[in-house]
PDB file of C-alpha atoms in Angstrom:
ATOM      1  CA  VAL Z   1       3.585 -32.726  -2.656  1.00 70.00           C
ATOM      2  CA  THR Z   2       6.642 -32.656  -0.338  1.00 72.00           C
ATOM      3  CA  ASN Z   3       9.862 -30.881  -0.806  1.00 64.00           C
ATOM      4  CA  ALA Z   4      11.580 -34.264  -1.365  1.00 69.00           C
ATOM      5  CA  ASP Z   5       9.052 -35.108  -4.102  1.00 72.00           C
ATOM      6  CA  ALA Z   6       9.539 -31.875  -5.941  1.00 69.00           C
ATOM      7  CA  PHE Z   7      13.222 -31.162  -5.544  1.00 64.00           C
ATOM      8  CA  ILE Z   8      16.524 -33.057  -5.542  1.00 64.00           C
ATOM      9  CA  SER Z   9      18.102 -30.644  -3.073  1.00 60.00           C
ATOM     10  CA  ILE Z  10      16.466 -28.892  -0.053  1.00 55.00           C
ATOM     11  CA  GLU Z  11      15.858 -25.388  -1.019  1.00 58.00           C
ATOM     12  CA  GLN Z  12      12.961 -22.945  -1.261  1.00 64.00           C
ATOM     13  CA  LYS Z  13      11.639 -22.949  -4.805  1.00 64.00           C
ATOM     14  CA  MET Z  14       8.082 -22.684  -6.115  1.00 79.00           C
ATOM     15  CA  VAL Z  15       6.743 -22.140  -2.579  1.00 83.00           C
ATOM     16  CA  ASP Z  16       4.324 -19.433  -3.726  1.00 82.00           C
ATOM     17  CA  THR Z  17       3.052 -21.629  -6.540  1.00 85.00           C
ATOM     18  CA  MET Z  18       2.556 -24.578  -4.265  1.00 87.00           C
ATOM     19  CA  ILE Z  19       0.704 -22.387  -1.697  1.00 88.00           C
ATOM     20  CA  ALA Z  20      -1.468 -21.114  -4.507  1.00 89.00           C
ATOM     21  CA  CYS Z  21      -2.290 -24.606  -5.804  1.00 90.00           C
ATOM     22  CA  ASP Z  22      -3.095 -25.883  -2.325  1.00 91.00           C
ATOM     23  CA  THR Z  23      -5.285 -22.951  -1.463  1.00 91.00           C
ATOM     24  CA  ILE Z  24      -7.312 -23.066  -4.651  1.00 92.00           C
ATOM     25  CA  SER Z  25      -7.615 -26.835  -4.555  1.00 91.00           C
ATOM     26  CA  ALA Z  26      -8.817 -26.789  -0.905  1.00 90.00           C
ATOM     27  CA  VAL Z  27     -11.490 -24.160  -1.656  1.00 92.00           C
ATOM     28  CA  ILE Z  28     -12.738 -25.734  -4.937  1.00 91.00           C
ATOM     29  CA  GLY Z  29     -12.708 -29.235  -3.460  1.00 88.00           C
ATOM     30  CA  ARG Z  30     -14.414 -27.998  -0.285  1.00 87.00           C
ATOM     31  CA  VAL Z  31     -11.880 -30.026   1.636  1.00 82.00           C
ATOM     32  CA  TYR Z  32     -11.809 -27.800   4.746  1.00 87.00           C
ATOM     33  CA  ALA Z  33     -14.161 -25.401   6.423  1.00 90.00           C
ATOM     34  CA  GLY Z  34     -11.525 -22.701   6.186  1.00 91.00           C
ATOM     35  CA  VAL Z  35      -8.260 -21.736   4.553  1.00 92.00           C
ATOM     36  CA  LEU Z  36      -5.735 -19.735   6.565  1.00 92.00           C
ATOM     37  CA  ILE Z  37      -2.741 -18.149   4.795  1.00 92.00           C
ATOM     38  CA  VAL Z  38      -0.136 -16.530   6.874  1.00 91.00           C
ATOM     39  CA  SER Z  39       2.109 -14.414   4.730  1.00 89.00           C
ATOM     40  CA  ASP Z  40       3.400 -10.932   4.161  1.00 86.00           C
ATOM     41  CA  ASP Z  41       4.418 -11.911   0.548  1.00 87.00           C
ATOM     42  CA  SER Z  42       2.213 -10.081  -1.950  1.00 88.00           C
ATOM     43  CA  ASP Z  43       2.791 -12.958  -4.382  1.00 87.00           C
ATOM     44  CA  VAL Z  44       0.017 -14.942  -2.613  1.00 90.00           C
ATOM     45  CA  ILE Z  45      -2.577 -12.177  -3.281  1.00 93.00           C
ATOM     46  CA  PRO Z  46      -3.733 -13.484  -6.684  1.00 93.00           C
ATOM     47  CA  ALA Z  47      -4.322 -17.105  -5.336  1.00 92.00           C
ATOM     48  CA  VAL Z  48      -6.014 -15.770  -2.182  1.00 94.00           C
ATOM     49  CA  ALA Z  49      -8.321 -13.535  -4.434  1.00 94.00           C
ATOM     50  CA  LEU Z  50      -9.176 -16.546  -6.701  1.00 94.00           C
ATOM     51  CA  ALA Z  51      -9.789 -18.698  -3.572  1.00 93.00           C
ATOM     52  CA  GLY Z  52     -12.196 -16.059  -2.316  1.00 93.00           C
ATOM     53  CA  THR Z  53     -13.981 -16.013  -5.607  1.00 93.00           C
ATOM     54  CA  PHE Z  54     -14.571 -19.813  -5.539  1.00 92.00           C
ATOM     55  CA  ALA Z  55     -15.182 -20.146  -1.775  1.00 89.00           C
ATOM     56  CA  LYS Z  56     -18.824 -21.032  -1.267  1.00 85.00           C
ATOM     57  CA  ASP Z  57     -18.778 -22.775   2.073  1.00 86.00           C
ATOM     58  CA  THR Z  58     -15.091 -22.214   2.878  1.00 89.00           C
ATOM     59  CA  ARG Z  59     -13.845 -19.344   4.914  1.00 92.00           C
ATOM     60  CA  VAL Z  60     -10.668 -17.724   3.509  1.00 94.00           C
ATOM     61  CA  ARG Z  61      -8.487 -15.532   5.764  1.00 94.00           C
ATOM     62  CA  LEU Z  62      -5.136 -13.841   5.159  1.00 94.00           C
ATOM     63  CA  ILE Z  63      -3.023 -13.170   8.148  1.00 93.00           C
ATOM     64  CA  GLN Z  64      -0.275 -10.530   7.895  1.00 91.00           C
ATOM     65  CA  THR Z  65       1.966  -8.352  10.076  1.00 88.00           C
ATOM     66  CA  PRO Z  66       0.550  -5.049  11.346  1.00 87.00           C
ATOM     67  CA  ASN Z  67       2.466  -3.045   8.640  1.00 86.00           C
ATOM     68  CA  LYS Z  68       0.886  -5.132   5.885  1.00 88.00           C
ATOM     69  CA  VAL Z  69      -2.547  -6.090   7.148  1.00 87.00           C
ATOM     70  CA  GLY Z  70      -5.363  -4.397   5.175  1.00 87.00           C
ATOM     71  CA  SER Z  71      -3.172  -3.516   2.245  1.00 89.00           C
ATOM     72  CA  PHE Z  72      -5.272  -5.504  -0.142  1.00 92.00           C
ATOM     73  CA  ASP Z  73      -8.652  -5.224   1.584  1.00 92.00           C
ATOM     74  CA  SER Z  74     -10.125  -3.219  -1.289  1.00 93.00           C
ATOM     75  CA  VAL Z  75      -9.535  -6.226  -3.603  1.00 93.00           C
ATOM     76  CA  LEU Z  76     -10.045  -9.138  -1.153  1.00 94.00           C
ATOM     77  CA  SER Z  77     -12.976  -7.984   1.040  1.00 94.00           C
ATOM     78  CA  PRO Z  78     -15.511  -7.926  -1.800  1.00 95.00           C
ATOM     79  CA  LEU Z  79     -14.453 -11.520  -2.518  1.00 94.00           C
ATOM     80  CA  GLY Z  80     -15.250 -12.554   1.073  1.00 93.00           C
ATOM     81  CA  VAL Z  81     -11.607 -12.836   2.113  1.00 94.00           C
ATOM     82  CA  GLU Z  82     -11.033 -11.799   5.718  1.00 93.00           C
ATOM     83  CA  SER Z  83      -7.798 -10.183   6.823  1.00 93.00           C
ATOM     84  CA  ALA Z  84      -6.268 -10.105  10.307  1.00 91.00           C
ATOM     85  CA  GLU Z  85      -2.892  -9.280  11.786  1.00 90.00           C
ATOM     86  CA  TYR Z  86      -0.431 -11.395  13.652  1.00 86.00           C
ATOM     87  CA  MET Z  87       2.046 -10.038  16.141  1.00 76.00           C
ATOM     88  CA  THR Z  88       5.800 -10.525  15.883  1.00 68.00           C
ATOM     89  CA  GLY Z  89       8.130 -10.150  18.621  1.00 65.00           C
TER      90      GLY Z  89
END
C-alpha cells in the first residue's frame, strides 16, 4: 500500500499501523530472511514482539539510537528479537 493508495493528501498517518502490518505479514509469510525495523518510536514494539513470536526462519532486528537501544530487551530478547544501535550525527 502506497501513501497515494491510502490517502488523498500527502501526510503522515497510520505509519505505525502500516509498519506493524508489513512486519507481521513478512514474518508470517516467510517472505524475507530478515525483517529490520529502524525506529525510536515505542509504538512499534508490540508489532516487533509479535513478529518475534511468529518468526521461525525469519530474523527480526530492531535498530534504535544509543539512548533507546536495549530499552525493550527484557521483552524482545526472549522472543528472539535482536536489538542494535545506529549512530546519528
